[in-house]
JSON list of C-alpha atoms in Angstrom, two decimals:
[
{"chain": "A", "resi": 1, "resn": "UNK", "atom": "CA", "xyz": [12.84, -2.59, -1.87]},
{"chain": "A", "resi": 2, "resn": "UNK", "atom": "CA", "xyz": [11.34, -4.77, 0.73]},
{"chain": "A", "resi": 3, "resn": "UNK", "atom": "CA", "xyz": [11.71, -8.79, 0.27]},
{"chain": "A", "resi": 4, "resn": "UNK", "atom": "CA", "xyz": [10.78, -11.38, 2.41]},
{"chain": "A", "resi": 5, "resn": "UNK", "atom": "CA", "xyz": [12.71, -14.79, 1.88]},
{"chain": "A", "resi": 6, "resn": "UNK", "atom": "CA", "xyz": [11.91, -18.44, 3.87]},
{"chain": "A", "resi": 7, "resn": "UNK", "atom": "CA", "xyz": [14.68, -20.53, 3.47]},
{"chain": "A", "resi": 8, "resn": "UNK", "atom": "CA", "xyz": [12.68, -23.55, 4.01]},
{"chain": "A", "resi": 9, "resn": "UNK", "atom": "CA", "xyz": [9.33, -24.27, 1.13]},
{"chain": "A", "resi": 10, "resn": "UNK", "atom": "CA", "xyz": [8.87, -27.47, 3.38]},
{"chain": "A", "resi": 11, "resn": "UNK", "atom": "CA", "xyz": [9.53, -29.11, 6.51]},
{"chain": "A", "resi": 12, "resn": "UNK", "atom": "CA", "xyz": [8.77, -32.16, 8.19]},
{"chain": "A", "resi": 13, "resn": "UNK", "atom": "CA", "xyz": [9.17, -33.23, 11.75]},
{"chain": "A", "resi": 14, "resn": "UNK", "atom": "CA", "xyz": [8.48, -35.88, 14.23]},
{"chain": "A", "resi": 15, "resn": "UNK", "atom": "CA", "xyz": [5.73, -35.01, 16.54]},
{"chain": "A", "resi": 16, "resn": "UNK", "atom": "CA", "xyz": [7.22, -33.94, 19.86]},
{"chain": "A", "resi": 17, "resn": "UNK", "atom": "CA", "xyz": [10.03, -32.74, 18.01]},
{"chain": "A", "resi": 18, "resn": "UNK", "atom": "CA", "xyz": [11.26, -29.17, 18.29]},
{"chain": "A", "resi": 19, "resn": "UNK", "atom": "CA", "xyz": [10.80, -27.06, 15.16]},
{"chain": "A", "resi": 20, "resn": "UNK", "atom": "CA", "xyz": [12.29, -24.02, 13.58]},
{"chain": "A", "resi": 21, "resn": "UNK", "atom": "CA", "xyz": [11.18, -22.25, 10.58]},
{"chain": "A", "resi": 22, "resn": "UNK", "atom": "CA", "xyz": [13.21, -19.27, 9.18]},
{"chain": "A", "resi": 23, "resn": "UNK", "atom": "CA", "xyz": [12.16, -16.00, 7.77]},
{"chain": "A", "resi": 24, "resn": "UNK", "atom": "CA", "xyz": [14.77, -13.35, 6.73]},
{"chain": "A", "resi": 25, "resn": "UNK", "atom": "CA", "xyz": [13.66, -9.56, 5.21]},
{"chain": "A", "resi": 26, "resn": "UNK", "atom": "CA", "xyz": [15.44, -6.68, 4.22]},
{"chain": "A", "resi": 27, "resn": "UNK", "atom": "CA", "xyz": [14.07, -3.09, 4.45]},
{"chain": "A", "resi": 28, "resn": "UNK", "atom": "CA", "xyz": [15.84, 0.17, 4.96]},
{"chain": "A", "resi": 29, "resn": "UNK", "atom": "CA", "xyz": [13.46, 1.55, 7.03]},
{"chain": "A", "resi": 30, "resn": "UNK", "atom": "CA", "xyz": [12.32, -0.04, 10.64]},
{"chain": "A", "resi": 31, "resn": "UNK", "atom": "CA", "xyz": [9.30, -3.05, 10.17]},
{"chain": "A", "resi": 32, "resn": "UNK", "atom": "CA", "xyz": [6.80, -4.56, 11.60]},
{"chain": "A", "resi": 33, "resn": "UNK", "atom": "CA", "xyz": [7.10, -8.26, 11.26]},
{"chain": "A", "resi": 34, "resn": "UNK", "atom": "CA", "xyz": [4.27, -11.27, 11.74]},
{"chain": "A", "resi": 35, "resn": "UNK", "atom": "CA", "xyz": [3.82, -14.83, 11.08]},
{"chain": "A", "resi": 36, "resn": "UNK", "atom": "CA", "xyz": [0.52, -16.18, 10.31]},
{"chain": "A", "resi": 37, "resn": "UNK", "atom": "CA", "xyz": [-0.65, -19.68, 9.90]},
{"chain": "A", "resi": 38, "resn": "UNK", "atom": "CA", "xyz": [-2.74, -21.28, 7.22]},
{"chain": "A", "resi": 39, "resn": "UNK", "atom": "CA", "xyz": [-4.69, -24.55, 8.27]},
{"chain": "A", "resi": 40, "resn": "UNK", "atom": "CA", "xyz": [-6.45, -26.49, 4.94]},
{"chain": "A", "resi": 41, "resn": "UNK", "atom": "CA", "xyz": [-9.10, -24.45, 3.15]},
{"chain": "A", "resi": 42, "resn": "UNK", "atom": "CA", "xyz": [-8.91, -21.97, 5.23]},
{"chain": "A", "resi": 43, "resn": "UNK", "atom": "CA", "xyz": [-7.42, -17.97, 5.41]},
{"chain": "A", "resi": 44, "resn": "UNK", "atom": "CA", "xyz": [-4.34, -17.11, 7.28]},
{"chain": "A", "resi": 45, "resn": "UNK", "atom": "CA", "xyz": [-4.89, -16.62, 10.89]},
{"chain": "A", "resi": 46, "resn": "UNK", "atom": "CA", "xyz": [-2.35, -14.24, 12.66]},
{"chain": "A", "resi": 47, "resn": "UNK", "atom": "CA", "xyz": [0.50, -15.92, 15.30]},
{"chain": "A", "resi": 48, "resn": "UNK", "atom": "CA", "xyz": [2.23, -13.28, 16.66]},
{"chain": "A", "resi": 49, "resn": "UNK", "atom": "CA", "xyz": [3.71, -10.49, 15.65]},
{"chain": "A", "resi": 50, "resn": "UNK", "atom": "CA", "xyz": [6.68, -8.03, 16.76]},
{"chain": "A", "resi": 51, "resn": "UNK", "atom": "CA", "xyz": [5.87, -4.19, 16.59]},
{"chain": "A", "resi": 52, "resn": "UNK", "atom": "CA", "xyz": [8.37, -2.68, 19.20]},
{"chain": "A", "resi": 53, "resn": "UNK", "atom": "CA", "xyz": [9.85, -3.28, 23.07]},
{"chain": "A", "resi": 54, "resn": "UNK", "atom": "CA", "xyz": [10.50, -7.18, 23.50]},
{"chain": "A", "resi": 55, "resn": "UNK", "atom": "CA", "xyz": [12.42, -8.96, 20.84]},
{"chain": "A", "resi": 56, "resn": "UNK", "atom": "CA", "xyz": [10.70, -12.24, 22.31]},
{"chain": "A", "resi": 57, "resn": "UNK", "atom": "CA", "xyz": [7.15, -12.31, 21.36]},
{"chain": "A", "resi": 58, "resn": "UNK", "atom": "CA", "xyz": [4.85, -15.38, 22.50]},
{"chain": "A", "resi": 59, "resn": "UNK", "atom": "CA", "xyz": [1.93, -17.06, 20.59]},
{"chain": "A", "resi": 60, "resn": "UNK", "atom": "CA", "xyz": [-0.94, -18.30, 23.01]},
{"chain": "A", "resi": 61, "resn": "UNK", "atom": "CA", "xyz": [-0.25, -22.11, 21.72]},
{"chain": "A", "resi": 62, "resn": "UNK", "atom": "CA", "xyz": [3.48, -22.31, 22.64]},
{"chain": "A", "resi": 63, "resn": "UNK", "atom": "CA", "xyz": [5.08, -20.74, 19.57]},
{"chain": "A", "resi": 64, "resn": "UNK", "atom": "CA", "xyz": [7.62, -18.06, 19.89]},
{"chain": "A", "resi": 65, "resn": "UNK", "atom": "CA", "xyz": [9.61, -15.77, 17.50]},
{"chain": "A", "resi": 66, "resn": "UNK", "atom": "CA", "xyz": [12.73, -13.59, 18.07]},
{"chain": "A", "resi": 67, "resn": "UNK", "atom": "CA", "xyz": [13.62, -10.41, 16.29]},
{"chain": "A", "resi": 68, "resn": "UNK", "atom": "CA", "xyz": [17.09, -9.79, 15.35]},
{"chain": "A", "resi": 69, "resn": "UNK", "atom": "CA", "xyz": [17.84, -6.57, 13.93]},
{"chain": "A", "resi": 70, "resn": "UNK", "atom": "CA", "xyz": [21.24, -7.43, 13.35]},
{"chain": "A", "resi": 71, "resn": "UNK", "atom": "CA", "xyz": [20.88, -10.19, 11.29]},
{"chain": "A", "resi": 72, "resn": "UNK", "atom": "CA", "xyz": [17.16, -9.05, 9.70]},
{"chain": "A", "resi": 73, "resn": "UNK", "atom": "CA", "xyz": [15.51, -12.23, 10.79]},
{"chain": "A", "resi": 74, "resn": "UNK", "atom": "CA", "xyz": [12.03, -13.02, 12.49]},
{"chain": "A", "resi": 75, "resn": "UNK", "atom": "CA", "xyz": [12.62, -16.93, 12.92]},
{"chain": "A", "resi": 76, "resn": "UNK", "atom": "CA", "xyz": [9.52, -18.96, 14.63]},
{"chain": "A", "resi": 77, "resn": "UNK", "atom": "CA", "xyz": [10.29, -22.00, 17.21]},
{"chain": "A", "resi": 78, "resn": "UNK", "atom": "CA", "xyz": [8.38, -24.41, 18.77]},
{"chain": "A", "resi": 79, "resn": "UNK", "atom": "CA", "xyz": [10.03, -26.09, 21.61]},
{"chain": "A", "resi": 80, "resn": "UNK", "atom": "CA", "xyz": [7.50, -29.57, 21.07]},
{"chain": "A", "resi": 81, "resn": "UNK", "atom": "CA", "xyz": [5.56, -29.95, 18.09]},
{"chain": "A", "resi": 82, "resn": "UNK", "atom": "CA", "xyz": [1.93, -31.41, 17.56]},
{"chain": "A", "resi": 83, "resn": "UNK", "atom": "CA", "xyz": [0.01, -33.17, 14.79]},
{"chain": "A", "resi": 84, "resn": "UNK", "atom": "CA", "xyz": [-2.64, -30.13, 14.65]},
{"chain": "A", "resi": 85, "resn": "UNK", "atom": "CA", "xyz": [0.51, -27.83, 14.51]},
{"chain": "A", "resi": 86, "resn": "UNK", "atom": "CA", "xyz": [0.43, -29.51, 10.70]},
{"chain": "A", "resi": 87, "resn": "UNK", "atom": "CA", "xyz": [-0.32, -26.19, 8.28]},
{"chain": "A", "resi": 88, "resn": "UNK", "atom": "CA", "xyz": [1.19, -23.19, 6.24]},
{"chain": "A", "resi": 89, "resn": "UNK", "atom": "CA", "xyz": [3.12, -20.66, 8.00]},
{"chain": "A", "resi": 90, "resn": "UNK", "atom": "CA", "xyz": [3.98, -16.92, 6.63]},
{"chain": "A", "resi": 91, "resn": "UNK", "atom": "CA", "xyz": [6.24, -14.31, 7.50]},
{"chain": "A", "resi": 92, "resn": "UNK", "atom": "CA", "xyz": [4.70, -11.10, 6.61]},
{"chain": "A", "resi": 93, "resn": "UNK", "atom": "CA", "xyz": [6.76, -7.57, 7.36]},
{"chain": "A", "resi": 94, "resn": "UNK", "atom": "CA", "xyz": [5.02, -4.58, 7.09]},
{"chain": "A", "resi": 95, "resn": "UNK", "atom": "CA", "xyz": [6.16, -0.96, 6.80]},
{"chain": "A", "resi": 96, "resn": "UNK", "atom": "CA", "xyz": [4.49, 1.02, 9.54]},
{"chain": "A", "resi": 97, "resn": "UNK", "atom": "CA", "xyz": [4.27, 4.48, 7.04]},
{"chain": "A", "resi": 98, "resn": "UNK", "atom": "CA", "xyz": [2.37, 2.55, 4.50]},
{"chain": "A", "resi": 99, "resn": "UNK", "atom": "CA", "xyz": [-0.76, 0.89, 4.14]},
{"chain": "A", "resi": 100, "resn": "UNK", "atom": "CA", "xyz": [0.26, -1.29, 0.77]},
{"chain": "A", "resi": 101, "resn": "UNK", "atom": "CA", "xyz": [4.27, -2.04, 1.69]},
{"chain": "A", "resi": 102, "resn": "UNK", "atom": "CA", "xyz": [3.24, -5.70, 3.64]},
{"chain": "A", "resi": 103, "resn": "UNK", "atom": "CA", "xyz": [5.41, -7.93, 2.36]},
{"chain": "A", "resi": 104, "resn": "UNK", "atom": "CA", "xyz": [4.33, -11.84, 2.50]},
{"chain": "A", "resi": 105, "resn": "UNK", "atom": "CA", "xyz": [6.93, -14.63, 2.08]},
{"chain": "A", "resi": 106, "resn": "UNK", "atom": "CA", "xyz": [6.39, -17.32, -0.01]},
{"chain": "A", "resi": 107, "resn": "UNK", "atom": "CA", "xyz": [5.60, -19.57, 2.95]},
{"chain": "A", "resi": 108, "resn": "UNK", "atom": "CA", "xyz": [6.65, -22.84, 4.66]},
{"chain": "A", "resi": 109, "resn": "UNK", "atom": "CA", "xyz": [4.71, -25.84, 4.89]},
{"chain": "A", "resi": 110, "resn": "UNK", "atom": "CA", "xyz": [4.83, -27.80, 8.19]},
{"chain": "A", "resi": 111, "resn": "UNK", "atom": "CA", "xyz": [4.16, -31.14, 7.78]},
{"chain": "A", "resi": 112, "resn": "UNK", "atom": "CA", "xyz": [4.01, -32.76, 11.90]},
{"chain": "A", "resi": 113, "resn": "UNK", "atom": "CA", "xyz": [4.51, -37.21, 11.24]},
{"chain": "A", "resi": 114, "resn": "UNK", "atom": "CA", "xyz": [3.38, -39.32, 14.53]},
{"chain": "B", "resi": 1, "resn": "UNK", "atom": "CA", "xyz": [-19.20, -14.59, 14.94]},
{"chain": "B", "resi": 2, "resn": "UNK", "atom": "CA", "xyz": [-18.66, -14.09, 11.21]},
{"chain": "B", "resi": 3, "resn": "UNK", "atom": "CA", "xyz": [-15.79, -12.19, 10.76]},
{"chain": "B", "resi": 4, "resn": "UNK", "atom": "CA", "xyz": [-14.67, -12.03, 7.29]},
{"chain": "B", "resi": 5, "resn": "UNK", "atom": "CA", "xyz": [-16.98, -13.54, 4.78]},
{"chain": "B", "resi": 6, "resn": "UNK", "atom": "CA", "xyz": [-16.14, -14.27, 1.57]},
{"chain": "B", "resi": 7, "resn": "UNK", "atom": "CA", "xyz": [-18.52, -15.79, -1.81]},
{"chain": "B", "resi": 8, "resn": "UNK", "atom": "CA", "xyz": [-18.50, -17.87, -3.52]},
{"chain": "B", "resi": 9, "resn": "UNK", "atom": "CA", "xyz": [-16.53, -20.55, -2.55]},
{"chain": "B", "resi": 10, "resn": "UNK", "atom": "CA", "xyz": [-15.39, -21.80, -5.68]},
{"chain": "B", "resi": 11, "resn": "UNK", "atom": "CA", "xyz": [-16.08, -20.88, -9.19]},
{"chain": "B", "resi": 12, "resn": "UNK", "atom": "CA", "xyz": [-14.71, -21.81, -12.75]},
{"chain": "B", "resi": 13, "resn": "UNK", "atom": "CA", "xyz": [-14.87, -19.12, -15.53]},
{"chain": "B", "resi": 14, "resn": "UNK", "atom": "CA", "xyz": [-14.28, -19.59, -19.21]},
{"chain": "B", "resi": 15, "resn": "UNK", "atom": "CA", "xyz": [-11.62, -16.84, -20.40]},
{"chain": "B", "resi": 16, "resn": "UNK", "atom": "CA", "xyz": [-13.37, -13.01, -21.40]},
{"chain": "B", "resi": 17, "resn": "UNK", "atom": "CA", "xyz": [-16.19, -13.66, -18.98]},
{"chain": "B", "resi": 18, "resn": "UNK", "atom": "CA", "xyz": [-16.75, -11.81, -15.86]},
{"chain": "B", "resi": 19, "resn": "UNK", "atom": "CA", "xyz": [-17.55, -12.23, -12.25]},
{"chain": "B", "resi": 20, "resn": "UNK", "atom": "CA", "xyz": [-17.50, -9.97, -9.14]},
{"chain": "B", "resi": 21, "resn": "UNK", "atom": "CA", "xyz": [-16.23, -11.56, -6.01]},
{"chain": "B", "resi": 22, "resn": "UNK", "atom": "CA", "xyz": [-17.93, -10.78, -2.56]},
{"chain": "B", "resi": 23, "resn": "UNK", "atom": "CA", "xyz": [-16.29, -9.61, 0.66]},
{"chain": "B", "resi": 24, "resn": "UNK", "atom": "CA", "xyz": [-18.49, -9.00, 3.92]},
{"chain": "B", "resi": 25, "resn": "UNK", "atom": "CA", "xyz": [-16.94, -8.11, 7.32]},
{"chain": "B", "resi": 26, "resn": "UNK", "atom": "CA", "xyz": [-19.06, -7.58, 10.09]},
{"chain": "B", "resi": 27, "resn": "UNK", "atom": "CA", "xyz": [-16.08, -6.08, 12.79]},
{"chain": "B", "resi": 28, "resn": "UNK", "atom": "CA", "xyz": [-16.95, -2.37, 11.90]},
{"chain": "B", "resi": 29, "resn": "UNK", "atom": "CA", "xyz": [-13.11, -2.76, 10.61]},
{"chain": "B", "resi": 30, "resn": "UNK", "atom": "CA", "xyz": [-12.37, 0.27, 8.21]},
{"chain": "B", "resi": 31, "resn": "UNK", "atom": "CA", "xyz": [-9.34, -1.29, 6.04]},
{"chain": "B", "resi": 32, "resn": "UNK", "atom": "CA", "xyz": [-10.23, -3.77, 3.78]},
{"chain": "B", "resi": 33, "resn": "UNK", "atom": "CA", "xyz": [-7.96, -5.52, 1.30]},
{"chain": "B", "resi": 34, "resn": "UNK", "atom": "CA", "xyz": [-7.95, -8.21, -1.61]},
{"chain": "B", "resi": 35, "resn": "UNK", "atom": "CA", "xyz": [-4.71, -10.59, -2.18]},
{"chain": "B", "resi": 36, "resn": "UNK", "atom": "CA", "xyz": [-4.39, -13.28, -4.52]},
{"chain": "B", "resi": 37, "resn": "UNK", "atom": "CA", "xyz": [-2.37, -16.68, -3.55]},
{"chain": "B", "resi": 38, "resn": "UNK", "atom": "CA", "xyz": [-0.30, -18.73, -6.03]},
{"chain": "B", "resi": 39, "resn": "UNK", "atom": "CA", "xyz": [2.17, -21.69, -5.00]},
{"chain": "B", "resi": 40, "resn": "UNK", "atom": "CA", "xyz": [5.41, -20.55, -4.20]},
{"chain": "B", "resi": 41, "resn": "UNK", "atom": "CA", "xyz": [4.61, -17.02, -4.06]},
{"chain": "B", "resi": 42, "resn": "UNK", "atom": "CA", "xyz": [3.17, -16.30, -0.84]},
{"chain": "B", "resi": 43, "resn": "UNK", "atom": "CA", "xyz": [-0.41, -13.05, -0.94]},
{"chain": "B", "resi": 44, "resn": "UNK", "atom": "CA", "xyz": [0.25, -10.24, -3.53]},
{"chain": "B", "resi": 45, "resn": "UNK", "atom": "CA", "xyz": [-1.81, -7.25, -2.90]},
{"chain": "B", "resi": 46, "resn": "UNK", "atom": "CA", "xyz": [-4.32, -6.45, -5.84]},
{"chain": "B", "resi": 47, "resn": "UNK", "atom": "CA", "xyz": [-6.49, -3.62, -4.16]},
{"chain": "B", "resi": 48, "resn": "UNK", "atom": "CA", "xyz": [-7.16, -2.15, -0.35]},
{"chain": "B", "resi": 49, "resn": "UNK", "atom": "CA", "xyz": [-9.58, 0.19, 0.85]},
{"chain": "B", "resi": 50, "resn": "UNK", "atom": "CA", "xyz": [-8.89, 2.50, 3.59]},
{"chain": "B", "resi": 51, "resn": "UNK", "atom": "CA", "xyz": [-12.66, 3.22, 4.03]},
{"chain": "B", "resi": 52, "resn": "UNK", "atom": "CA", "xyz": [-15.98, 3.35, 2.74]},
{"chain": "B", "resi": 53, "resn": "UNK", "atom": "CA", "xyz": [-15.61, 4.73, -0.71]},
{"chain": "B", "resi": 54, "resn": "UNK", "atom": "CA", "xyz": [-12.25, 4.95, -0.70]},
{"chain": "B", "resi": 55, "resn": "UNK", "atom": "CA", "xyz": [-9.93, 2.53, -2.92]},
{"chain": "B", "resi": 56, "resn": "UNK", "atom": "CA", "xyz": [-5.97, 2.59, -3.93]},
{"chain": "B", "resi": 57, "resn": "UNK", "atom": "CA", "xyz": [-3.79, -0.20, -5.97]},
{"chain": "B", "resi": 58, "resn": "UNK", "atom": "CA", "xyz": [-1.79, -2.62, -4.76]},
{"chain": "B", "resi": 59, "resn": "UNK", "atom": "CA", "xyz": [1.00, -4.56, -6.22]},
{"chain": "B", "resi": 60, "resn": "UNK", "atom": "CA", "xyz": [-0.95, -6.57, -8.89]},
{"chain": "B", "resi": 61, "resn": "UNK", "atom": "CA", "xyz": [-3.88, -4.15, -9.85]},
{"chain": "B", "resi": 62, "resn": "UNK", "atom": "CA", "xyz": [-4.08, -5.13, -13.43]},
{"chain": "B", "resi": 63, "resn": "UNK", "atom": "CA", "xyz": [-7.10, -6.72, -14.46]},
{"chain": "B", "resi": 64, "resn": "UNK", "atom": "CA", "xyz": [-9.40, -6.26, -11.66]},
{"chain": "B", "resi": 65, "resn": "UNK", "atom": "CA", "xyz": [-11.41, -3.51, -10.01]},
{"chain": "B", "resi": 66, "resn": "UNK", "atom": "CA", "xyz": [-12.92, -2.82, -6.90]},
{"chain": "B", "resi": 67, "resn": "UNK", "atom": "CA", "xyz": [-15.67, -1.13, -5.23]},
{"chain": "B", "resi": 68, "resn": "UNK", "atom": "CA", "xyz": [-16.52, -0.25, -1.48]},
{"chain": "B", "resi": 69, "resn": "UNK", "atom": "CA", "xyz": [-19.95, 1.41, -1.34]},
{"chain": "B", "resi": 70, "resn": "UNK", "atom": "CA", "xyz": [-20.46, -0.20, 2.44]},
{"chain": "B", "resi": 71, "resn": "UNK", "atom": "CA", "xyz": [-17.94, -0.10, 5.30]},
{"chain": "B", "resi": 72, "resn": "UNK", "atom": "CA", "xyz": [-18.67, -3.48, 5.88]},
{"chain": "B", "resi": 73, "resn": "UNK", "atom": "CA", "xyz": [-18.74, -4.69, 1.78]},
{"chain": "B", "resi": 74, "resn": "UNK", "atom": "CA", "xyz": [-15.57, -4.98, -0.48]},
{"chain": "B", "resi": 75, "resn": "UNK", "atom": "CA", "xyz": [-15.82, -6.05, -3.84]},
{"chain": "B", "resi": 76, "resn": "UNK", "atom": "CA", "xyz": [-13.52, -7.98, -6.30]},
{"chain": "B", "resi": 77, "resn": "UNK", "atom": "CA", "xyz": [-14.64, -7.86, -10.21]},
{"chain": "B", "resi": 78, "resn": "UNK", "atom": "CA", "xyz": [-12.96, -9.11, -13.12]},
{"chain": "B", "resi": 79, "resn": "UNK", "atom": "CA", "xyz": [-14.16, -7.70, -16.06]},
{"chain": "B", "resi": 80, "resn": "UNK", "atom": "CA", "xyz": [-12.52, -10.19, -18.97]},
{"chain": "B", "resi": 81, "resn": "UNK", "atom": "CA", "xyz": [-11.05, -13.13, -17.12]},
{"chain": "B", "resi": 82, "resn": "UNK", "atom": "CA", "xyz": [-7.79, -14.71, -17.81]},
{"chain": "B", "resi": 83, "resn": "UNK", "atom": "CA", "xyz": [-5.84, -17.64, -17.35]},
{"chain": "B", "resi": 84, "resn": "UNK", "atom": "CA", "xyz": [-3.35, -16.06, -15.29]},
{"chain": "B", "resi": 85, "resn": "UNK", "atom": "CA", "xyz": [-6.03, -14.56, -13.12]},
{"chain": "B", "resi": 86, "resn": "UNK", "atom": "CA", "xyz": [-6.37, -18.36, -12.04]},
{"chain": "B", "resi": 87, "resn": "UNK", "atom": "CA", "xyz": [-5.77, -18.25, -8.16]},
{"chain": "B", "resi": 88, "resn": "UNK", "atom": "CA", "xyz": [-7.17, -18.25, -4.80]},
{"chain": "B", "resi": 89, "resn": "UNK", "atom": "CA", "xyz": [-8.49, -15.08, -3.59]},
{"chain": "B", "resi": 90, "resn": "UNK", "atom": "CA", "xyz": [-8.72, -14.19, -0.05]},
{"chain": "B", "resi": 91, "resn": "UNK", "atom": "CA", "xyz": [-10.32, -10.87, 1.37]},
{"chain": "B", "resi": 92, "resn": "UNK", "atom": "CA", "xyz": [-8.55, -9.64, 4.85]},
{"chain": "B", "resi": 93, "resn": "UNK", "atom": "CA", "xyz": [-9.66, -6.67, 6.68]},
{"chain": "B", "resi": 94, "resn": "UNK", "atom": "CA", "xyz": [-8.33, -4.71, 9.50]},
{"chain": "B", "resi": 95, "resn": "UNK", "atom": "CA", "xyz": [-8.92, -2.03, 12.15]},
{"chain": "B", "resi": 96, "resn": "UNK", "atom": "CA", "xyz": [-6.33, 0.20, 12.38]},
{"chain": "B", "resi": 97, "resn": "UNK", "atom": "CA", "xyz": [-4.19, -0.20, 9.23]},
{"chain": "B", "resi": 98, "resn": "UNK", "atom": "CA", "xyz": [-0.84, -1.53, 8.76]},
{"chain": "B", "resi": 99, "resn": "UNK", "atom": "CA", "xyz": [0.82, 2.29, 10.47]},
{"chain": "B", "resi": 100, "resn": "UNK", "atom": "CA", "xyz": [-0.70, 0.81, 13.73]},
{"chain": "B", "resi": 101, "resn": "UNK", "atom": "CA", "xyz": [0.44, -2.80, 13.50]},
{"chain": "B", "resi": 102, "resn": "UNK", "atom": "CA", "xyz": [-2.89, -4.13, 13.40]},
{"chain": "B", "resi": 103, "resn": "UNK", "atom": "CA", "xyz": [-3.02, -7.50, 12.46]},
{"chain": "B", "resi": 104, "resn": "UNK", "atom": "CA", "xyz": [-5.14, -8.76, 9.57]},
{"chain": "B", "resi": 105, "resn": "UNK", "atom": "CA", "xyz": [-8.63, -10.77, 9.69]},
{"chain": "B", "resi": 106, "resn": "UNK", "atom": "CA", "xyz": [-8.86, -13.25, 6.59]},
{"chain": "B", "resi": 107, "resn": "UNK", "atom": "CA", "xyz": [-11.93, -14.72, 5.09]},
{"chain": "B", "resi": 108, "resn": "UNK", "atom": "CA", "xyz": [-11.39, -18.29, 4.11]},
{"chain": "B", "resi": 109, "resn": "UNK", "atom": "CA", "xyz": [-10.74, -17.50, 0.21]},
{"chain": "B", "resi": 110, "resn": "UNK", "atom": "CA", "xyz": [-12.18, -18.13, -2.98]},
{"chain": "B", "resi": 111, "resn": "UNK", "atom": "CA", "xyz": [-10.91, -20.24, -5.64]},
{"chain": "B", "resi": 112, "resn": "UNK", "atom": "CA", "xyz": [-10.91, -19.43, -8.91]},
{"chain": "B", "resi": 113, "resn": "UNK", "atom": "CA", "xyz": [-10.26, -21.04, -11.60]},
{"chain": "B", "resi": 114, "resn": "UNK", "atom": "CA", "xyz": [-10.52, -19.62, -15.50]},
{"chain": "B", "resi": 115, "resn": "UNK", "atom": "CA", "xyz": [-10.15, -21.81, -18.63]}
]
């Protein structure tokens, strides 16, 4: 069965601080994989997310993630943190031959201290 | 721009009463899907929709039904509310279905809470 684990239920860093929150899966079939953010009172709002090609995929406000096959992981980074970078953050795998096998992890909060 | 549209905002229900929760989406997206939120355990699947009139279980179906009579409405009802159906709800829909990658579209959730 599919599983999502984050290692990390909470994390705090110092803004302008680098950041890296950790999502491992396991599946026996290939994945899609995403992270999506959750600001306060609000839905989850998609990041970025790896369907094929690239293991490197980009976000548009300086968040990145890299697949590794190998090691089943989809781990986000952010080279310089922000205060507004403060929210909830999901890993979410999906199984591309089913519409009700996404997987959501239990999440990491982000907590960014001036 | 809407996008996904969910009511009401809050709401507090005594346990064995009903409600039906409201989903609007106004991308012309044909998957629609409800998930429930509780601390610690990231969104559970109740029900999806892979278009107008069409509905399937997800991983917590029990309890609740849905309806989708509109492409662009998807509706949440729970027919004898209990405790454990306390949560926050969010509605997501989606264009091309999880077989195509395509991401999600949440509304901003509804909180429930059931005494």
């Amino acid at each position: 069965a599919q599983s999502v684990t984050q290692l990390d239920s909470q994390v705090p860093v110092f803004e302008e601080a680098p950041v890296e929150l950790r999502c491992n899966y396991s599946s026996s079939v290939s994945v899609y994989l995403f992270w999506y953010v959750q600001y306060p009172n609000q839905g989850l709002q998609l990041l970025l997310k790896y369907l094929s090609g690239s293991t490197l995929v980009e976000s548009i406000n300086g968040f990145e993630a890299e697949f590794n096959k190998s090691q089943t992981s989809f781990h986000l980074r952010k080279p310089s943190v922000h205060i507004s970078d403060t929210a909830e953050y999901f890993c979410a795998v999906a199984q591309p031959t089913s519409y009700d096998k996404v997987i959501f992890g239990p999440g990491t909060s982000l907590s960014v201290i001036p | 721009n809407a996008g996904v549209t969910q009511t009401p905002k809050f709401r507090v229900l005594k346990t064995g009463q009903s409600m039906t929760l409201l989903c609007a989406q106004d991308m012309n997206h044909e998957y629609m899907y409800w998930y429930r939120q509780d601390p610690g355990m990231g969104l559970r699947l109740i029900h999806y929709s892979v278009g107008e009139g069409t509905t399937a279980k997800g991983e917590v179906p029990d309890g609740y039904n849905v309806s989708r009579l509109k492409k662009q409405n998807f509706l949440l009802g729970l027919e004898s509310a209990a405790p454990s159906q306390t949560s926050v709800y969010f509605c997501a829909s989606s264009s091309g279905g999880f077989a195509l990658g395509s991401p999600l579209h949440f509304g901003n959730g509804t909180r429930l809470t059931v005494t």
